[in-house]
PDB file of C-alpha atoms in Angstrom:
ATOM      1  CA  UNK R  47       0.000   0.000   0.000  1.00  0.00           C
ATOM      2  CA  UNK R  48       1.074   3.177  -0.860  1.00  0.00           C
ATOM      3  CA  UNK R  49       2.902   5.810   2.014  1.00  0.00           C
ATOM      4  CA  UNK R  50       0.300   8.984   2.256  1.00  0.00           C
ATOM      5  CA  UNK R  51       2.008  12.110   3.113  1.00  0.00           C
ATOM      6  CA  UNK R  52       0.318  13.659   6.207  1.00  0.00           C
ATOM      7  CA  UNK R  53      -0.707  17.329   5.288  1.00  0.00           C
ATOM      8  CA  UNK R  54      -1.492  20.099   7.767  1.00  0.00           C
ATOM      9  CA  UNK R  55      -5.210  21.264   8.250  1.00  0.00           C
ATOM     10  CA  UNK R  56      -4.211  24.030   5.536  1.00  0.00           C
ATOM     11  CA  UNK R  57      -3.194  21.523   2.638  1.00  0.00           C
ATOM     12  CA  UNK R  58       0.565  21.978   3.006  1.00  0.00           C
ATOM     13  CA  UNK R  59       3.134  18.734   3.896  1.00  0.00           C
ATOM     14  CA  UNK R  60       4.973  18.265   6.919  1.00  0.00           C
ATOM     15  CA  UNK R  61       7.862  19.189   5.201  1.00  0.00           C
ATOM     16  CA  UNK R  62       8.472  21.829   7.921  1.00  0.00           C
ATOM     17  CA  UNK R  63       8.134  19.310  10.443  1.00  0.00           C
ATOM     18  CA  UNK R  64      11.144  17.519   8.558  1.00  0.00           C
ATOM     19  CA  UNK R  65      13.512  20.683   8.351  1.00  0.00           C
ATOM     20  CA  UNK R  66      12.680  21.329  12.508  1.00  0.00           C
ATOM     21  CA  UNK R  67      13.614  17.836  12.811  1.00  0.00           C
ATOM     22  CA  UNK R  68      17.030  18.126  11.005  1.00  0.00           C
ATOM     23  CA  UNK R  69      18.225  21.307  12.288  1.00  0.00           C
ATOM     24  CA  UNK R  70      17.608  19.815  15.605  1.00  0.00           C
ATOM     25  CA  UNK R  71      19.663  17.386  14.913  1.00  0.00           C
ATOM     26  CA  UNK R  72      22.596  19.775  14.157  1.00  0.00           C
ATOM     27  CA  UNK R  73      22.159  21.027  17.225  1.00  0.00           C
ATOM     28  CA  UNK R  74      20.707  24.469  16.255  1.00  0.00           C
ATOM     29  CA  UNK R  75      18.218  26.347  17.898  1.00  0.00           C
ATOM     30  CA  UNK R  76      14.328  25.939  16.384  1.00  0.00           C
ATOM     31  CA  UNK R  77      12.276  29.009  16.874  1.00  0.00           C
ATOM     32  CA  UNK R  78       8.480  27.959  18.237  1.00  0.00           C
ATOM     33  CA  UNK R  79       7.037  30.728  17.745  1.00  0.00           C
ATOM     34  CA  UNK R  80       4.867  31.859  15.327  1.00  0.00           C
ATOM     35  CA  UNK R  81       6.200  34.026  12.835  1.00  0.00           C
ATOM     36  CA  UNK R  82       4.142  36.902  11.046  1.00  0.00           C
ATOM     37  CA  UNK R  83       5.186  36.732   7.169  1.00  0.00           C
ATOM     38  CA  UNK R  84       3.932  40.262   7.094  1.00  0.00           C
ATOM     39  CA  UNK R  85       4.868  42.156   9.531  1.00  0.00           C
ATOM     40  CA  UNK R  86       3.803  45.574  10.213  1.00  0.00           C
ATOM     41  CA  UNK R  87       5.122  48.532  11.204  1.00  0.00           C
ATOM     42  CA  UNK R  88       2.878  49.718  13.982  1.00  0.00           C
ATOM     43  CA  UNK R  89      -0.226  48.287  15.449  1.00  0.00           C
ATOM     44  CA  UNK R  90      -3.154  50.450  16.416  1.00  0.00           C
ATOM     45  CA  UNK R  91      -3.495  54.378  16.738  1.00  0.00           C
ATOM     46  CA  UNK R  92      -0.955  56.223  18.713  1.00  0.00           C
ATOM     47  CA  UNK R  93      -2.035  57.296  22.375  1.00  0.00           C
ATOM     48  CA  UNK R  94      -2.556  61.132  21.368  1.00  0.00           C
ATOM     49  CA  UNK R  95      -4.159  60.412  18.106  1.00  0.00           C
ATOM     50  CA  UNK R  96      -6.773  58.316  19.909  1.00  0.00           C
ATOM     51  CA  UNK R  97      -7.085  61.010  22.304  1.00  0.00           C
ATOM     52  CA  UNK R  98      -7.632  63.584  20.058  1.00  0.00           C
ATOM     53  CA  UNK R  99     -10.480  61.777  17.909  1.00  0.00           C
ATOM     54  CA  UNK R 100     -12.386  60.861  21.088  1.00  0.00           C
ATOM     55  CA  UNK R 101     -11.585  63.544  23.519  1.00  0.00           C
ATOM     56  CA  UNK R 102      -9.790  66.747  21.888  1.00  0.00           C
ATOM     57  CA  UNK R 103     -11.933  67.349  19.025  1.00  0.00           C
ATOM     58  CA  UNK R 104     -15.689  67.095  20.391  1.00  0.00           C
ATOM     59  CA  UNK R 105     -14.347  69.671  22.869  1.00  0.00           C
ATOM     60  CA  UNK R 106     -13.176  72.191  20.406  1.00  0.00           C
ATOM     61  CA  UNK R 107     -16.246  71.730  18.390  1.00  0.00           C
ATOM     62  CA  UNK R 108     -17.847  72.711  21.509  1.00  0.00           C
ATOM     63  CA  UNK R 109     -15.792  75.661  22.731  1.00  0.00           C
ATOM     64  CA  UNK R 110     -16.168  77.175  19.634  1.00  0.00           C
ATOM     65  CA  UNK R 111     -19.251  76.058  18.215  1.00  0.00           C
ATOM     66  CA  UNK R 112     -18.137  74.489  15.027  1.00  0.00           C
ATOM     67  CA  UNK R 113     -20.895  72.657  13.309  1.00  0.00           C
ATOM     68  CA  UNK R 114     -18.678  71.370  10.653  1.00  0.00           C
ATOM     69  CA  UNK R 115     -16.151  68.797  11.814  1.00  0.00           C
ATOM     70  CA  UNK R 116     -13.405  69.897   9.120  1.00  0.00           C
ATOM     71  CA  UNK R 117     -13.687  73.636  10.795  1.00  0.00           C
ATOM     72  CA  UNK R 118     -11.902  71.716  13.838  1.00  0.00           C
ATOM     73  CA  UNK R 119      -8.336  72.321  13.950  1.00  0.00           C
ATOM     74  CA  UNK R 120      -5.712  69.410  14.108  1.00  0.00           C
ATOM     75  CA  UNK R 121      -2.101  69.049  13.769  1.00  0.00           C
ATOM     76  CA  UNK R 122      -0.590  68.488  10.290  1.00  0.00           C
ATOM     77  CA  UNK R 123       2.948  67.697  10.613  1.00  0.00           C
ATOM     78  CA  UNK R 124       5.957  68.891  13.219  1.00  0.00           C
ATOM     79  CA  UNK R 125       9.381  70.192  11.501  1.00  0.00           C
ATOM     80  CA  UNK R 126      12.407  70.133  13.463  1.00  0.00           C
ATOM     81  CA  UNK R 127      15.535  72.071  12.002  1.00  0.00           C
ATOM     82  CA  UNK R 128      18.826  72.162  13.293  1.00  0.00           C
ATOM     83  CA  UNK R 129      21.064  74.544  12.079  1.00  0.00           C
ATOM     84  CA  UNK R 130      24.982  73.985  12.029  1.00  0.00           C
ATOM     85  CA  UNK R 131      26.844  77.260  10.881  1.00  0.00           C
ATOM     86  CA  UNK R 132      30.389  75.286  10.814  1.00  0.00           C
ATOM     87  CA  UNK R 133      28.951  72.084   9.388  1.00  0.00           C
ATOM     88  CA  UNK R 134      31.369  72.837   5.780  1.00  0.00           C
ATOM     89  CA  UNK R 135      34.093  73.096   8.072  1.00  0.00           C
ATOM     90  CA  UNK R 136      33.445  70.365  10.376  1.00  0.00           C
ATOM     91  CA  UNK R 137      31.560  67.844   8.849  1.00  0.00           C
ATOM     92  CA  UNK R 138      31.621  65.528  11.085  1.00  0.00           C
ATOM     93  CA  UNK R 139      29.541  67.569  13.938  1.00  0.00           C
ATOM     94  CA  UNK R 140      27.262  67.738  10.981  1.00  0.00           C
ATOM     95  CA  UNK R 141      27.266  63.859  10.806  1.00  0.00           C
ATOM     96  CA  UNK R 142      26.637  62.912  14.226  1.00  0.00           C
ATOM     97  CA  UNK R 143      23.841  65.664  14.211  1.00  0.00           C
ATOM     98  CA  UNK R 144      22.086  64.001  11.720  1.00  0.00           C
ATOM     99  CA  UNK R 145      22.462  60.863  13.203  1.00  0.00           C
ATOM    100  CA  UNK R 146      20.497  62.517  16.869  1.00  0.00           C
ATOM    101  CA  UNK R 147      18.173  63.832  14.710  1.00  0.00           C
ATOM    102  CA  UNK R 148      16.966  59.839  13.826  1.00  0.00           C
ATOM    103  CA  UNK R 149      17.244  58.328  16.703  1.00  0.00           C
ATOM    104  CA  UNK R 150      14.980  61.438  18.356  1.00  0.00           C
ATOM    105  CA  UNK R 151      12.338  61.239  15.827  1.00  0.00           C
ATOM    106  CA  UNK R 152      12.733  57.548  13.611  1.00  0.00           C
ATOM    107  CA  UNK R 153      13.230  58.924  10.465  1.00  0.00           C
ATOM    108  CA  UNK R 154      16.045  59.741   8.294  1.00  0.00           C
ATOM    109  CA  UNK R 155      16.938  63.631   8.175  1.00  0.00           C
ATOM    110  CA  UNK R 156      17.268  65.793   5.437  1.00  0.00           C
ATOM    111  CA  UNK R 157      20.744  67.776   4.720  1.00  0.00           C
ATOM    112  CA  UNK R 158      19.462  71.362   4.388  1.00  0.00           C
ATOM    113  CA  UNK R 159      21.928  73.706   1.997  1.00  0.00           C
ATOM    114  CA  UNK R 160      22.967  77.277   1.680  1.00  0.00           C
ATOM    115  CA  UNK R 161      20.887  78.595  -1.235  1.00  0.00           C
ATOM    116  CA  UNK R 162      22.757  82.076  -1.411  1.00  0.00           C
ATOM    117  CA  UNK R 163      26.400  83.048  -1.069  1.00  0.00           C
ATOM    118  CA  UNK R 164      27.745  85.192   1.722  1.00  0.00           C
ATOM    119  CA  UNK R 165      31.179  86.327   1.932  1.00  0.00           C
ATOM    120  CA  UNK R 166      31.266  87.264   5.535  1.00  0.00           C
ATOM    121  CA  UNK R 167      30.447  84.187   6.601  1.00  0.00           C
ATOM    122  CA  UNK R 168      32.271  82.042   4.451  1.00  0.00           C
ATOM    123  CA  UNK R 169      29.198  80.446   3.164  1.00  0.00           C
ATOM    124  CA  UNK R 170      29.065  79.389  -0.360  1.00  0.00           C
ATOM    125  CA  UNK R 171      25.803  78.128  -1.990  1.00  0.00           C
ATOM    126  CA  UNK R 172      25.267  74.671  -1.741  1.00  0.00           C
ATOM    127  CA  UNK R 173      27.338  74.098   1.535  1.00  0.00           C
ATOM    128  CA  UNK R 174      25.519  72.258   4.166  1.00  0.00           C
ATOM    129  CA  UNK R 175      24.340  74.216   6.969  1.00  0.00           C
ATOM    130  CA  UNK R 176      22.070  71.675   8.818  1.00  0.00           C
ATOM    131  CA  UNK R 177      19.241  69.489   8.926  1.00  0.00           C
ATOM    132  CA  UNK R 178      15.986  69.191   9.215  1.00  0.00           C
ATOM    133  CA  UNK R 179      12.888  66.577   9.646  1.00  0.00           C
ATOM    134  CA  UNK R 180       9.322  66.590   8.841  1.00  0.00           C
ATOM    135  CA  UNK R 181       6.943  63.933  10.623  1.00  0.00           C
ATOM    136  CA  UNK R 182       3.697  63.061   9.920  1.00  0.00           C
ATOM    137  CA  UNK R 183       0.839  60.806  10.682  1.00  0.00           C
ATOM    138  CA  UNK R 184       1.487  58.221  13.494  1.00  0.00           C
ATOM    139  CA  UNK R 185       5.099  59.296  13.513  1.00  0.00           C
ATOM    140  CA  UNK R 186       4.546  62.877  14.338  1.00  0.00           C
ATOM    141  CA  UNK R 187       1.714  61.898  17.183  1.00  0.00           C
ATOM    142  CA  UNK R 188       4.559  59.537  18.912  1.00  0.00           C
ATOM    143  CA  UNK R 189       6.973  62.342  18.806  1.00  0.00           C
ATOM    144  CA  UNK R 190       4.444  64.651  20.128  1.00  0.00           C
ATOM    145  CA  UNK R 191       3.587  62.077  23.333  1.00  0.00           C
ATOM    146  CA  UNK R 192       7.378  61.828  23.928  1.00  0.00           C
ATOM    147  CA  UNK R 193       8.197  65.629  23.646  1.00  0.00           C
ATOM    148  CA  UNK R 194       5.570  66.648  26.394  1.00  0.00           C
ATOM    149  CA  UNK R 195       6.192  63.088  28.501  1.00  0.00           C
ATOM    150  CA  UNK R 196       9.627  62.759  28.934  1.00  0.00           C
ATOM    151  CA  UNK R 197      11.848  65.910  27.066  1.00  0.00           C
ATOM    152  CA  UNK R 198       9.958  68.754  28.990  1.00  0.00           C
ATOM    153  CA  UNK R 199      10.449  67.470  32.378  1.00  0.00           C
ATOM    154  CA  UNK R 200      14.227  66.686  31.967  1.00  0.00           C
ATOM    155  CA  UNK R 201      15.084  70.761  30.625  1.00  0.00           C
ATOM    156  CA  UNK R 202      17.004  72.903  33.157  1.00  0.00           C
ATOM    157  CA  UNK R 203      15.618  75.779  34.963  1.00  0.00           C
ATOM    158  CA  UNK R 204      11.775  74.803  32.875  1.00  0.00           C
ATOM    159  CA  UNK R 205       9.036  77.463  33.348  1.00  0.00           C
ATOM    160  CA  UNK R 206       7.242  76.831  30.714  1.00  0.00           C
ATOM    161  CA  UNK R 207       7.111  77.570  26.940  1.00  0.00           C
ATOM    162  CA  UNK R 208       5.906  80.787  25.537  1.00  0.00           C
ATOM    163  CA  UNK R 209       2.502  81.303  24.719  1.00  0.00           C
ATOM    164  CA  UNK R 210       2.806  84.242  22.163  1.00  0.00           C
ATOM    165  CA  UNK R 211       5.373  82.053  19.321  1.00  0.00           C
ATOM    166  CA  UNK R 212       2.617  82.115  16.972  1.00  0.00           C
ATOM    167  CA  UNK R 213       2.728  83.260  12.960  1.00  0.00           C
ATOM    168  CA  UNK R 214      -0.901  84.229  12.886  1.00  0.00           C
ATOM    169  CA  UNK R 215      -1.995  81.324  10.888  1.00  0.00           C
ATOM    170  CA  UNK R 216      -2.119  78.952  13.475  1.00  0.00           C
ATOM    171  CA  UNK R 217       0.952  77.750  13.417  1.00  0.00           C
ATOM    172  CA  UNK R 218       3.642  77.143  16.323  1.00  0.00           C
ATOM    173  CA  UNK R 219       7.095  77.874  16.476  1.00  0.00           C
ATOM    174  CA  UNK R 220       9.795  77.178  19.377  1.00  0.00           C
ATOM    175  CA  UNK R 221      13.302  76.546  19.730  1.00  0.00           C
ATOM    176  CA  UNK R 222      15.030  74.483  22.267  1.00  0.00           C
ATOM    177  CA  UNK R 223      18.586  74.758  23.438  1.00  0.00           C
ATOM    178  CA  UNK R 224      20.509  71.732  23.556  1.00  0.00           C
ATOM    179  CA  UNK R 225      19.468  68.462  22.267  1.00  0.00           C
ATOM    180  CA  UNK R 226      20.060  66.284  25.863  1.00  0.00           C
ATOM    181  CA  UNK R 227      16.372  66.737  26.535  1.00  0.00           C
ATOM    182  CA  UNK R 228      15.569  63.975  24.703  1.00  0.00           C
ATOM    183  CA  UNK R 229      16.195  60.135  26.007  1.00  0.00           C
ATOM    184  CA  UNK R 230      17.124  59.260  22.482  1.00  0.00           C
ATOM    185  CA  UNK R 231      20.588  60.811  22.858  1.00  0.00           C
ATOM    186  CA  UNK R 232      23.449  59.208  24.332  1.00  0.00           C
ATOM    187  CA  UNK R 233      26.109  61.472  26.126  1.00  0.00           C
ATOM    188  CA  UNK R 234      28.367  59.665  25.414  1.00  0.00           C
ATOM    189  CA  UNK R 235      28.594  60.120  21.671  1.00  0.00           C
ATOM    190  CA  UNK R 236      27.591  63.986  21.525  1.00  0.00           C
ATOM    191  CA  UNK R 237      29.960  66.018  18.933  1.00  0.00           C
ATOM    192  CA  UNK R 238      28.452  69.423  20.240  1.00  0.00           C
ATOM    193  CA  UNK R 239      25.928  70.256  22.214  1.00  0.00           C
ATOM    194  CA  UNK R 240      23.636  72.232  19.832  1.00  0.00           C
ATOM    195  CA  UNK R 241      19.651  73.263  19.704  1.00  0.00           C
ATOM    196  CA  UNK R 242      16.980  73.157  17.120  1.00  0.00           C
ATOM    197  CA  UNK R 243      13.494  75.333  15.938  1.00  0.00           C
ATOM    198  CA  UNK R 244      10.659  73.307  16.130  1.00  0.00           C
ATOM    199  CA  UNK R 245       7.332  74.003  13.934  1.00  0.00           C
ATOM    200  CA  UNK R 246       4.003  72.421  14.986  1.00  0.00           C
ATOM    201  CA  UNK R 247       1.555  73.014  11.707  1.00  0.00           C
ATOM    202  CA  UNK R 248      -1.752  73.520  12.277  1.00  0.00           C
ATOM    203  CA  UNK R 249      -4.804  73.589  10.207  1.00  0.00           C
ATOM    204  CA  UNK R 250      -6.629  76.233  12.596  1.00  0.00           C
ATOM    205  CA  UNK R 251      -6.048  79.273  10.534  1.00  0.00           C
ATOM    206  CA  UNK R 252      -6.639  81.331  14.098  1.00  0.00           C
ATOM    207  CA  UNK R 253      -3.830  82.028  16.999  1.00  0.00           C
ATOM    208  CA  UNK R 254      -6.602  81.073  19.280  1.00  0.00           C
ATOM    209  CA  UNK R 255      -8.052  78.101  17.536  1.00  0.00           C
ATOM    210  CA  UNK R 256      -4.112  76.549  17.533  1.00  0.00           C
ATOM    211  CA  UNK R 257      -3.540  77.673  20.932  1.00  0.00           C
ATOM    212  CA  UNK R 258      -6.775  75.884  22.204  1.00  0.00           C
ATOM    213  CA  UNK R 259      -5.578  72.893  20.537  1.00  0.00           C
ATOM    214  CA  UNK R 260      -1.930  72.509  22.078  1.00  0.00           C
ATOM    215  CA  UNK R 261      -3.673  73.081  25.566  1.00  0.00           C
ATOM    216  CA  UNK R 262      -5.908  70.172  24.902  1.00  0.00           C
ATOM    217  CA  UNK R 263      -2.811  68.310  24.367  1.00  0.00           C
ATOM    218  CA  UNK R 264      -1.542  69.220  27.106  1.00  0.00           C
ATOM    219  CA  UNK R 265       1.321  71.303  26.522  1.00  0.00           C
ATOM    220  CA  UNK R 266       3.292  73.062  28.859  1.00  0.00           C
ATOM    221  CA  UNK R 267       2.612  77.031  28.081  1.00  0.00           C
ATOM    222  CA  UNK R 268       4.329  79.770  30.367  1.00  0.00           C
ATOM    223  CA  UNK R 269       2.201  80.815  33.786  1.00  0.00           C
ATOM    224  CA  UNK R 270      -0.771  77.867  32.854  1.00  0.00           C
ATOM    225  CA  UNK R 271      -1.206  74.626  34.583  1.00  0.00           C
ATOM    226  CA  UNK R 272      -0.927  71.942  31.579  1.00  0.00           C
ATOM    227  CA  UNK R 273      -3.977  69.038  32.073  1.00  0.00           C
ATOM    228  CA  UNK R 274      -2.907  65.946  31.301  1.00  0.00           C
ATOM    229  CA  UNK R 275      -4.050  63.881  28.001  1.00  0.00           C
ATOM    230  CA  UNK R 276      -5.612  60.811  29.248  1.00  0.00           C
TER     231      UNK R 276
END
């Protein structure tokens, strides 16, 4: 009579049961765990994008009693710039800047260039003069969460971010002073201790639409109490 191969319950052989079997044999190590062919990058919403669909957005609607839920402001994307003035003459500051840059916000940064000459400066077009990152989506909500968790707390002498850094169209600009703030950075391999402008885009259109917004989030603004996202 004929051997039957014995197939699993989705129509393949046990021809992975064979392969365990031999690399056991060779002593190797057999992983038992399932493994996901596809796996994905992130799974589910990020903490402050939950919060804002359920909890930020209602409440402006409220406050401000927009009927149509596009008139509610949200964040668009976050640009952080760092600016190195030396980085043609010291590129390798300009190197290990870049490198901060990714591990602070998981994504590779952009060089940024000089577009115009100056002689007084010693700056040709099309030296390098920095870098620069623009999150969005899930990315830019993570950062967000980690900027107001764990960077705010650990800055020296905090008392709170200005309230007034606004451009009129909703949008917020701040600068920081040295990148050590953030967990991401190990002392240890820090060229120079430098800063960076960050840029929080809104879609508010209104100073006091974007500035309801942050608060929602939470953020830390000079002489207010910040409430805490749940």
């Amino acid at each position: 009579m004929a051997e039957q191969k014995t197939k699993s319950p989705k129509g393949g052989d046990n021809k992975g049961k064979t392969e365990g079997a031999k690399a056991k044999g060779r002593g190797e190590k057999v992983a038992t765990l399932p493994t996901d062919p596809s796996p994905k990058v992130a799974v589910g919403k990020p903490r402050l994008q939950a919060f804002y669909e359920t909890t930020v957005r209602p409440r402006l609607a409220k406050s401000f009693a927009l009927a149509n839920p596009h008139q509610v402001p949200k964040i668009t994307k976050i640009v952080l710039n760092v600016g190195m003035g030396d980085a043609g003459k010291n590129p390798k500051q300009l190197d290990a800047a870049v490198e901060e840059l990714a591990a602070v916000t998981g994504q590779k940064p952009v060089i940024t260039k000089a577009k115009k000459s100056i002689a007084n400066f010693g700056l040709r077009a099309g030296m390098p003069v920095g870098c620069s990152v623009t999150l969005r989506g899930a990315r830019m909500y993570e950062f967000l969460d980690r900027f107001i968790s764990l960077a705010v707390p650990r800055m020296r002498d905090f008392r709170g971010l200005p309230n007034r850094s606004f451009d009129g169209r909703g949008n917020y600009t701040f600068g920081i002073k040295e990148q050590m703030v953030f967990p991401e950075i190990d002392y240890d391999k820090v060229e120079k201790i430098h800063g960076m402008d960050i840029t929080i885009v809104t879609t508010a259109g209104r100073d006091d639409l974007a500035l309801a917004l942050l608060r929602e989030f939470g953020w830390p603004f000079r002489g207010e109490t910040p409430q805490r996202a749940a």
